[in-house]
Short mmCIF file of C-alpha atoms in Angstrom, two decimals:
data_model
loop_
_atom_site.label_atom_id
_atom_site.label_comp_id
_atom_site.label_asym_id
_atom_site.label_seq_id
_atom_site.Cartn_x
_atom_site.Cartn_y
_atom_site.Cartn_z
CA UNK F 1 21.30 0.43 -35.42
CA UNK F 2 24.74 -0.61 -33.64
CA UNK F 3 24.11 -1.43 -29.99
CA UNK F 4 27.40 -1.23 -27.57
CA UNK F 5 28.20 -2.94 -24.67
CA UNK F 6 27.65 -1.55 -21.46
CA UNK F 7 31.32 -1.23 -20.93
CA UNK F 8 31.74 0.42 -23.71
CA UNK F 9 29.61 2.96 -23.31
CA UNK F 10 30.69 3.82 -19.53
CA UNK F 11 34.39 4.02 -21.38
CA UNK F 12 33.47 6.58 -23.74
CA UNK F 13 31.46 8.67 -21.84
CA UNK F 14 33.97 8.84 -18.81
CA UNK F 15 34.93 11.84 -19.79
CA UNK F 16 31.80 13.33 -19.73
CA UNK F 17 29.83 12.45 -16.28
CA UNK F 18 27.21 14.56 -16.75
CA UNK F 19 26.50 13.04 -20.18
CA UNK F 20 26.96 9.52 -18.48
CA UNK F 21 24.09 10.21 -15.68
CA UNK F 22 21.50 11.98 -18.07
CA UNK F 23 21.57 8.51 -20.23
CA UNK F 24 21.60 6.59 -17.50
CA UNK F 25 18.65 7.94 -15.73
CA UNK F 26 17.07 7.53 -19.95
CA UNK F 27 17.49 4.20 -20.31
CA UNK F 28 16.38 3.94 -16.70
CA UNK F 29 13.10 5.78 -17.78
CA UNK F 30 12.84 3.69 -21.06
CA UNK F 31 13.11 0.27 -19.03
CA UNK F 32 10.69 1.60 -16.16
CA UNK F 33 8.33 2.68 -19.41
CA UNK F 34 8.29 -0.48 -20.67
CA UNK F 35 8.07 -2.65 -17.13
CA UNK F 36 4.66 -0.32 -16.36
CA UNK F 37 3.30 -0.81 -20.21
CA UNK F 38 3.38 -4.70 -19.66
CA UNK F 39 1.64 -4.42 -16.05
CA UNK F 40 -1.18 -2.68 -17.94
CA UNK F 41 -1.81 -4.61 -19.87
CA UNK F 42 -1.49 -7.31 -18.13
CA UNK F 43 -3.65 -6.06 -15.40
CA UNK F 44 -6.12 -4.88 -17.46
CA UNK F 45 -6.75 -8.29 -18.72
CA UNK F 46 -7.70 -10.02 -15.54
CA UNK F 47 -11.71 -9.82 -15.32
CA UNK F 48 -13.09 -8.30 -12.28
CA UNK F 49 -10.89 -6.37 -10.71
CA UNK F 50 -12.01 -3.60 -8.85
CA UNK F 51 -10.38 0.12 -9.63
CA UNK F 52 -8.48 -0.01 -6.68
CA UNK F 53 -7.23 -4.03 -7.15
CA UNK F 54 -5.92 -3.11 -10.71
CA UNK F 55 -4.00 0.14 -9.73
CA UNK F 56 -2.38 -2.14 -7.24
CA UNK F 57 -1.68 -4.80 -9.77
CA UNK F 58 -0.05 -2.11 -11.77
CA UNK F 59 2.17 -1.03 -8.97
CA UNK F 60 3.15 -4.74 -7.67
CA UNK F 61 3.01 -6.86 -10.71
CA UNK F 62 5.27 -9.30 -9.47
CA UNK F 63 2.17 -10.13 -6.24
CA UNK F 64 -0.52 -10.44 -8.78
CA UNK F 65 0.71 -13.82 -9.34
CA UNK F 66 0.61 -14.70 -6.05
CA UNK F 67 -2.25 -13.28 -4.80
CA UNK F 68 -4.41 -15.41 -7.79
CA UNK F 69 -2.19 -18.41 -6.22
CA UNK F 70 -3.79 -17.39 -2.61
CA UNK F 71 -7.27 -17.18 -3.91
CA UNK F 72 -6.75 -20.44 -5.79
CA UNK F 73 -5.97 -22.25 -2.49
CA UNK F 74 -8.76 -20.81 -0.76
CA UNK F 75 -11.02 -21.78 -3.46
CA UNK F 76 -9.64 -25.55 -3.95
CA UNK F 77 -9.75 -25.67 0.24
CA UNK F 78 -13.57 -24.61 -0.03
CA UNK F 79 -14.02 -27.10 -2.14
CA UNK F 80 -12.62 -29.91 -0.35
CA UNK F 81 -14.18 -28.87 3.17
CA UNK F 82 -17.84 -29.61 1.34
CA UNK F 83 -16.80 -31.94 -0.91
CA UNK F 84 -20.07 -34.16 0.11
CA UNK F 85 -22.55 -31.29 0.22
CA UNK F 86 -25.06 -30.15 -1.89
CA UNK F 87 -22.63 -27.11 -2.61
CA UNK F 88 -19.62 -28.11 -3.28
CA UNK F 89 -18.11 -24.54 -3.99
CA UNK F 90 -17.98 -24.93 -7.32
CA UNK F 91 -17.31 -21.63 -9.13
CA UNK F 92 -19.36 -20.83 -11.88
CA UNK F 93 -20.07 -18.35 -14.91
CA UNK F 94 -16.73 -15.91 -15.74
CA UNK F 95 -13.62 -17.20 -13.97
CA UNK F 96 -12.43 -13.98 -12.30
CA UNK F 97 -9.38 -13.75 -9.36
CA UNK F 98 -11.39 -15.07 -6.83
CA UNK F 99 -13.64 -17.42 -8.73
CA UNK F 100 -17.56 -16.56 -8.92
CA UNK F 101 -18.92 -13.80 -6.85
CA UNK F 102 -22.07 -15.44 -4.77
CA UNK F 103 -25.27 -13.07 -5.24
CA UNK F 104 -26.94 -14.45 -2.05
CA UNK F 105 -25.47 -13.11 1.09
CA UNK F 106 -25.71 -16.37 3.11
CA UNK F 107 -22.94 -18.80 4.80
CA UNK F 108 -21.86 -20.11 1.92
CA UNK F 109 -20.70 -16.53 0.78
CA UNK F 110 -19.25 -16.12 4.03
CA UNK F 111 -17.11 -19.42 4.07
CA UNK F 112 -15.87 -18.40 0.50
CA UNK F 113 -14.92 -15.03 1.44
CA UNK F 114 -13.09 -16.05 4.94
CA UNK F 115 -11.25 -18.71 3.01
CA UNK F 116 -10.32 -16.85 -0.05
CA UNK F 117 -8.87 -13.99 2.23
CA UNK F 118 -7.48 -16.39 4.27
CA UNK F 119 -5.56 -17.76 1.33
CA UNK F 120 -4.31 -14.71 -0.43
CA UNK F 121 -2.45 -13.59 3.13
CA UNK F 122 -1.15 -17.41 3.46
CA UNK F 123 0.34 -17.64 -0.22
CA UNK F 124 1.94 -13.70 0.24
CA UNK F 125 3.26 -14.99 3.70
CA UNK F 126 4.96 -17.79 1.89
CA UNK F 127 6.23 -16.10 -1.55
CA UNK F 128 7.69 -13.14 0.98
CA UNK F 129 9.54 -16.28 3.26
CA UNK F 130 10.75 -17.66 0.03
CA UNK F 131 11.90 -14.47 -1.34
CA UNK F 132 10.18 -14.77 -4.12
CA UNK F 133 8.56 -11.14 -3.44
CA UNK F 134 9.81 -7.52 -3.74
CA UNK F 135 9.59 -5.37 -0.69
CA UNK F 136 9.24 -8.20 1.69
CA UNK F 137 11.09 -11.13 3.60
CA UNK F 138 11.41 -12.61 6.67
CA UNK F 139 9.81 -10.86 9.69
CA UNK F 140 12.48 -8.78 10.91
CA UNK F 141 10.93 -8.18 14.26
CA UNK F 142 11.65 -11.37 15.57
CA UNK F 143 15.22 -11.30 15.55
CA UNK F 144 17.84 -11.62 18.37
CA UNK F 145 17.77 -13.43 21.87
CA UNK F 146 14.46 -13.44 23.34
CA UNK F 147 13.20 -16.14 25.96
CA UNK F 148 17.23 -16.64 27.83
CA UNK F 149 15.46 -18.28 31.01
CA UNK F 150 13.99 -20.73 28.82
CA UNK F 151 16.71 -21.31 26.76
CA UNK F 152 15.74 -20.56 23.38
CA UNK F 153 16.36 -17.72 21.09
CA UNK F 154 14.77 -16.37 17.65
CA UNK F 155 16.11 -17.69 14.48
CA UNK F 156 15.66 -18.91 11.18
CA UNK F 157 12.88 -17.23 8.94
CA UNK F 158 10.04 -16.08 10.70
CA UNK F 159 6.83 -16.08 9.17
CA UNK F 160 5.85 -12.03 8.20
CA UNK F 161 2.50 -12.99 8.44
CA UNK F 162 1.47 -9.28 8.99
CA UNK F 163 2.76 -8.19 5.75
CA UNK F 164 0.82 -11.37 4.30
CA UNK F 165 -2.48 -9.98 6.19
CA UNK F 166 -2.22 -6.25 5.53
CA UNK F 167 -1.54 -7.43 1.92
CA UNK F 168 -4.46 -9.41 1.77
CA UNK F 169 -6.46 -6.70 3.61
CA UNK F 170 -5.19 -3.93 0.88
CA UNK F 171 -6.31 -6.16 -2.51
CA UNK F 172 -9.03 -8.10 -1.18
CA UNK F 173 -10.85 -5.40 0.79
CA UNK F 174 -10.35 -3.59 -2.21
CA UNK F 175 -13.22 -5.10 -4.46
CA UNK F 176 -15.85 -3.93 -1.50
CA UNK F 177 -16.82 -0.87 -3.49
CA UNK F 178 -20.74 -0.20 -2.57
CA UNK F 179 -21.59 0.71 0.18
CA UNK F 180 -24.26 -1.16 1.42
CA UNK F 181 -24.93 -3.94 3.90
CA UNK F 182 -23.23 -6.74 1.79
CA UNK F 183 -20.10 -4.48 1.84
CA UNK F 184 -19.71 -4.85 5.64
CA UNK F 185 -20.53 -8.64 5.67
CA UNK F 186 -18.17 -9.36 3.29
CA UNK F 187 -15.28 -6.96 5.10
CA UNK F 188 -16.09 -8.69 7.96
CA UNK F 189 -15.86 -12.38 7.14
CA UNK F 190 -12.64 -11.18 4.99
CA UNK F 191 -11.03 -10.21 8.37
CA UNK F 192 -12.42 -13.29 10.19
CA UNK F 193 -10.39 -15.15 7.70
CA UNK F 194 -7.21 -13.26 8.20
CA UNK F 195 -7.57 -13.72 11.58
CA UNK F 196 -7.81 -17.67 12.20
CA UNK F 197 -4.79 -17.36 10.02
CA UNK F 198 -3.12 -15.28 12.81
CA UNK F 199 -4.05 -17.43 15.49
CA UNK F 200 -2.87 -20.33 14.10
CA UNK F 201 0.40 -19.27 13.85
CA UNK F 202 3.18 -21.70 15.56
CA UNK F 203 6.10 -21.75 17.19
CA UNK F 204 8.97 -24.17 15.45
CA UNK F 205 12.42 -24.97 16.98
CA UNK F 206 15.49 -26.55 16.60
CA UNK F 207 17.59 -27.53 19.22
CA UNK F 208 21.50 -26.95 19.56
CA UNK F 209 24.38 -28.60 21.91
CA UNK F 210 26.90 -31.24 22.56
CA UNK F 211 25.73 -34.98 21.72
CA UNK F 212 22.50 -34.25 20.86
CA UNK F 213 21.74 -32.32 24.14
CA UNK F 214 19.38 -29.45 23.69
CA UNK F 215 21.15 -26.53 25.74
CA UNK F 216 19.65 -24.19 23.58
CA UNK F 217 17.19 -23.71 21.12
CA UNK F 218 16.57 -21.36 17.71
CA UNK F 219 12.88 -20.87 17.05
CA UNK F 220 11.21 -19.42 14.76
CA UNK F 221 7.31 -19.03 13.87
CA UNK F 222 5.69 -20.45 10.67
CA UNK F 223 2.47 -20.52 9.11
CA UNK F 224 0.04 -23.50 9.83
CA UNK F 225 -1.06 -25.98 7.67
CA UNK F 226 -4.17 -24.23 5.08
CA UNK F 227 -5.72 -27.04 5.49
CA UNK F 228 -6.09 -27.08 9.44
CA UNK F 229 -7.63 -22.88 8.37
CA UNK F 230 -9.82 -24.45 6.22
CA UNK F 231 -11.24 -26.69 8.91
CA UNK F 232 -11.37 -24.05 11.64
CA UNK F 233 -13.36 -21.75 9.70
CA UNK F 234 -15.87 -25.09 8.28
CA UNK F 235 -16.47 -25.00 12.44
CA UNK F 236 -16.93 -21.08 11.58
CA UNK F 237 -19.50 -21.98 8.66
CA UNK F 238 -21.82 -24.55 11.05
CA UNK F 239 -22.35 -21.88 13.69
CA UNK F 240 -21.98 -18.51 11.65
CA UNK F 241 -24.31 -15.61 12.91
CA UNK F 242 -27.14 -14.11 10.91
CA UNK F 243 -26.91 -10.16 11.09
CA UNK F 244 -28.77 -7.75 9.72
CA UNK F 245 -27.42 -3.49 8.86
CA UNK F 246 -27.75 -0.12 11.74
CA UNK F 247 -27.81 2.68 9.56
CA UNK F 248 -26.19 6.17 10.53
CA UNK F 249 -29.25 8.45 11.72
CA UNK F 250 -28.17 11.08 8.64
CA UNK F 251 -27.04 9.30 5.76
CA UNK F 252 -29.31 6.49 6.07
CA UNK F 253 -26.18 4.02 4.81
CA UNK F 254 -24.89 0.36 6.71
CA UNK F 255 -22.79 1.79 9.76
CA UNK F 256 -22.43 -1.66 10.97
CA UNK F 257 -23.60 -4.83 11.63
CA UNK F 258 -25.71 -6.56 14.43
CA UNK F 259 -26.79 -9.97 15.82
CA UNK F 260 -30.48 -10.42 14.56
CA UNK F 261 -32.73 -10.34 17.06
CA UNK F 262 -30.05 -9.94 19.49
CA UNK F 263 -30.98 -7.43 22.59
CA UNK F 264 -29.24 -3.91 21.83
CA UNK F 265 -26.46 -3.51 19.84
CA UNK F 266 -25.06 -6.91 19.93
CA UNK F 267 -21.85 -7.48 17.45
CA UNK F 268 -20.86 -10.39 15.88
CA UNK F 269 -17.27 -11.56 17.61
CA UNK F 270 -14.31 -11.17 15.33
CA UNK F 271 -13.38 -14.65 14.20
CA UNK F 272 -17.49 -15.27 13.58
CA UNK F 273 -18.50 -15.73 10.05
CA UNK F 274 -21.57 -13.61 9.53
CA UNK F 275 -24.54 -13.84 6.76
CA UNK F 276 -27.67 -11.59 5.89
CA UNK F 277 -29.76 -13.72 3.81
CA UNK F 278 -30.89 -18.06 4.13
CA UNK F 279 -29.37 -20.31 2.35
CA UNK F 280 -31.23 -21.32 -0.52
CA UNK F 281 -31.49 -25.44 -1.12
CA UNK F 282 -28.97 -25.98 -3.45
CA UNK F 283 -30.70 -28.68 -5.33
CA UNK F 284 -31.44 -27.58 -8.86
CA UNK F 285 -28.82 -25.47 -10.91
CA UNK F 286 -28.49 -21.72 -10.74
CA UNK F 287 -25.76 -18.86 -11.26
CA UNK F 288 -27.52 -16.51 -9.15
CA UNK F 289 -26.94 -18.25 -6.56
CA UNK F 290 -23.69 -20.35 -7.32
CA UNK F 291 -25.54 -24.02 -7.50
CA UNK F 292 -24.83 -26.18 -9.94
CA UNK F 293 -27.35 -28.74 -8.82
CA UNK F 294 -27.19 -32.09 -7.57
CA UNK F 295 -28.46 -34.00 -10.59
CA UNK F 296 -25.53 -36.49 -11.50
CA UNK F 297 -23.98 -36.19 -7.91
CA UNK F 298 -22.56 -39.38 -6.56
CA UNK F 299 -24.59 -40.64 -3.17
CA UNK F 300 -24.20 -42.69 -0.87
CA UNK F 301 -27.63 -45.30 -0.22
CA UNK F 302 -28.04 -47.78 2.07
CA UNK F 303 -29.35 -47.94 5.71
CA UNK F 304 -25.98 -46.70 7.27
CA UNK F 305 -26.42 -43.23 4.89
CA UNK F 306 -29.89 -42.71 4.99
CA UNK F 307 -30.41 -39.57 7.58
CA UNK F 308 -27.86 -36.68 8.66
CA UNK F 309 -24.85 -37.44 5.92
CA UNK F 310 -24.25 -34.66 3.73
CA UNK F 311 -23.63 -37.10 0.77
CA UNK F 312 -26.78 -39.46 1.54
CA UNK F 313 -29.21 -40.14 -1.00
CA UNK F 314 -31.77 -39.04 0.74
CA UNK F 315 -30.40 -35.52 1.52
CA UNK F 316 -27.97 -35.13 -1.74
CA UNK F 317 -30.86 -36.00 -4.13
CA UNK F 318 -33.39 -33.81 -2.61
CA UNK F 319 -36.26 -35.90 -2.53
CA UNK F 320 -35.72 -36.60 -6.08
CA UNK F 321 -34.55 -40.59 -5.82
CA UNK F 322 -30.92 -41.74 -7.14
CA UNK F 323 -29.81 -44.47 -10.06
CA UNK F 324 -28.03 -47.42 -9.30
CA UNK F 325 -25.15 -48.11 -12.03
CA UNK F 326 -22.51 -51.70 -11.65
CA UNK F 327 -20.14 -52.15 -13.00
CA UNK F 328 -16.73 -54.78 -12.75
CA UNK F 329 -13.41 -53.38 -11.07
CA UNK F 330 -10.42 -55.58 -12.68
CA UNK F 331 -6.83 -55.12 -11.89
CA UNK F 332 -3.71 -57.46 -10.93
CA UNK F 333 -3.27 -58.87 -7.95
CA UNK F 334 -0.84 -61.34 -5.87
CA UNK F 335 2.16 -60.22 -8.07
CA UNK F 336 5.09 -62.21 -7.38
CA UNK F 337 8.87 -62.40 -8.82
CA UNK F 338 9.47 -65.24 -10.68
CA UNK F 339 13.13 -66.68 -10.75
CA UNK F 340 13.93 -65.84 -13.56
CA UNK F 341 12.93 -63.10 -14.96
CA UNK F 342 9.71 -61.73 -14.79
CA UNK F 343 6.42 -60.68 -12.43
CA UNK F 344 3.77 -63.05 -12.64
CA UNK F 345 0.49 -61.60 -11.51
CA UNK F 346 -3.88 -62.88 -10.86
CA UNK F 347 -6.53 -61.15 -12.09
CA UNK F 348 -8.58 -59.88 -9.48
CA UNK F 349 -12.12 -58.53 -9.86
CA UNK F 350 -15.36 -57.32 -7.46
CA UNK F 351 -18.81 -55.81 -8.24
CA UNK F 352 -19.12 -52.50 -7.04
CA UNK F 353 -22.38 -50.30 -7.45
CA UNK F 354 -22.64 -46.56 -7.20
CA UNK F 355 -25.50 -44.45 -7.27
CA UNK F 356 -25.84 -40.93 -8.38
CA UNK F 357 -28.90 -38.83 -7.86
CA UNK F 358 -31.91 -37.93 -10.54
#
């Protein structure tokens, strides 16, 4: 079949408007057709989405991307903030958006859904900044002169970090399909996330006058660093509340959630992580519960690591004892240029020994 050029086309069918907008508004169809065929089945690819999280996908193709980038963050951010504990937020079993989906409702599960959350509305922020999302940009609120006494004014790019959080709270909320107590613990630490994020937001400037004088300033907000989120919400982790479900008098279903054994009707605050359930030891390998076990975990031994570090022997290998392996690190050493012309180098070694647990 002969294919013409777009000019072409418009030429010939000048004459004929009507003509012009009904093939227009086809090929505007057919193109539209074929954009939505690819985002489903694209979408419908990607294990464990929730209903909801894939008829989004469908709609915003372009964010899926990003959104997988935000959970990835919060996921690699986990697993550097207990990097030296028995869990080490490893995900395990099928590799979904947001990694494995911990079982046990305890502060582990709370950590990884405040970061993950957390993560998603960071990355969105940042693609939306960047313009590398539809529908989105800079915040457009924070535009004009504001602060005249103290001689600054908004400029720049502003951080939308509200369309990064209501973003967040649309997809991620969106997999929180029972309702049941795990539902509400999971919604809340979701929105504890988002909300460090908030807080953390700074103010950035530049400043503007004659020889370096700063007369005036443009300022702008940005986003903080993920990885000072991650560490406010490890703080989060070590002194998370355990709550347990008040069920509505007629349906008998989670209305909210309460400090256990609290007095009354004591809520958890909203930056607090919250679990419902211990958590368990960590020290042998299960799914269930996302462990994969410390067997084969480096340790450290000696009398400097032998009580409270995370990554002692003693606590790491559960009771269990811990190898010794030696072994000879060689490399080159001293290097200096010779006149002329080459690099002559020693060969340095040293002993090292590391120990892993049984």
């Amino acid at each position: 079949m002969r294919i013409l050029s777009s000019r072409l086309v418009a030429a010939r069918l000048s004459y004929y408007p009507h003509v012009l907008l009904l093939l227009t508004s086809g090929i505007y169809l057919a193109l539209s057709s074929v954009v939505a065929l690819g985002a489903n089945i694209i979408c419908n690819k990607i294990p464990g989405l929730a209903p909801r999280q894939r008829v989004l996908c469908q709609s915003r193709p372009d964010a899926i991307i990003v959104v997988g980038e935000g959970a990835q963050l919060g996921i690699d951010e986990c697993q550097y903030q207990f990097r030296y504990g028995r869990w080490n937020c490893s995900a395990l079993g099928e590799r979904t958006v947001f990694g494995q989906d911990l079982r046990v409702g305890s502060r582990e599960a709370a950590f990884t859904y405040a970061i993950t959350a957390a993560g998603v509305a960071h990355a969105v922020t940042v693609a939306c900044s960047q313009g590398n999302l539809s529908q989105c940009g800079c915040d457009r609120d924070k535009q004009g002169f504001q602060g005249r006494e103290e001689g600054w004014r908004w400029g720049g790019c502003s951080a939308d970090v509200r369309y990064g959080v209501e973003f967040s709270r649309r997809f991620v909320d969106a997999r929180e399909i029972k309702k049941n107590a795990r539902r509400l613990m999971n919604l809340h630490n979701n929105e504890a996330g988002r909300k460090i994020l908030e807080e953390r937001m700074r103010l950035e400037c530049k400043c503007h006058g004659v020889s370096g004088s700063c007369t005036t300033r443009t300022c702008w907000s940005s986003l903080p660093a993920f990885r000072e989120v991650g560490r406010l919400l490890k703080e989060r982790y070590a002194g998370a509340r355990q709550v347990e479900p008040v069920r509505a008098s007629r349906l008998r279903q989670p209305a909210f959630l309460r400090l256990k054994e609290a007095q009354g009707y004591q809520k958890p605050g909203d930056t607090d992580l919250v679990y419902l359930e211990r958590s368990p030891s960590y020290c042998e390998e299960d799914a269930a519960t996302g462990s994969t076990g410390t067997r084969g975990r480096l340790c450290k031994a000696g009398a400097g690591a032998v009580s409270v570090a995370a990554d002692s022997c003693g606590l790491m290998c559960c009771g269990r004892g811990h190898d010794t392996h030696q072994y000879t690190r060689v490399w080159q050493c001293n290097c200096q240029f010779q006149w002329c012309c080459f690099v002559k180098c020693n060969t340095c070694s040293e002993r090292l020994q590391v120990f892993t647990c049984k």
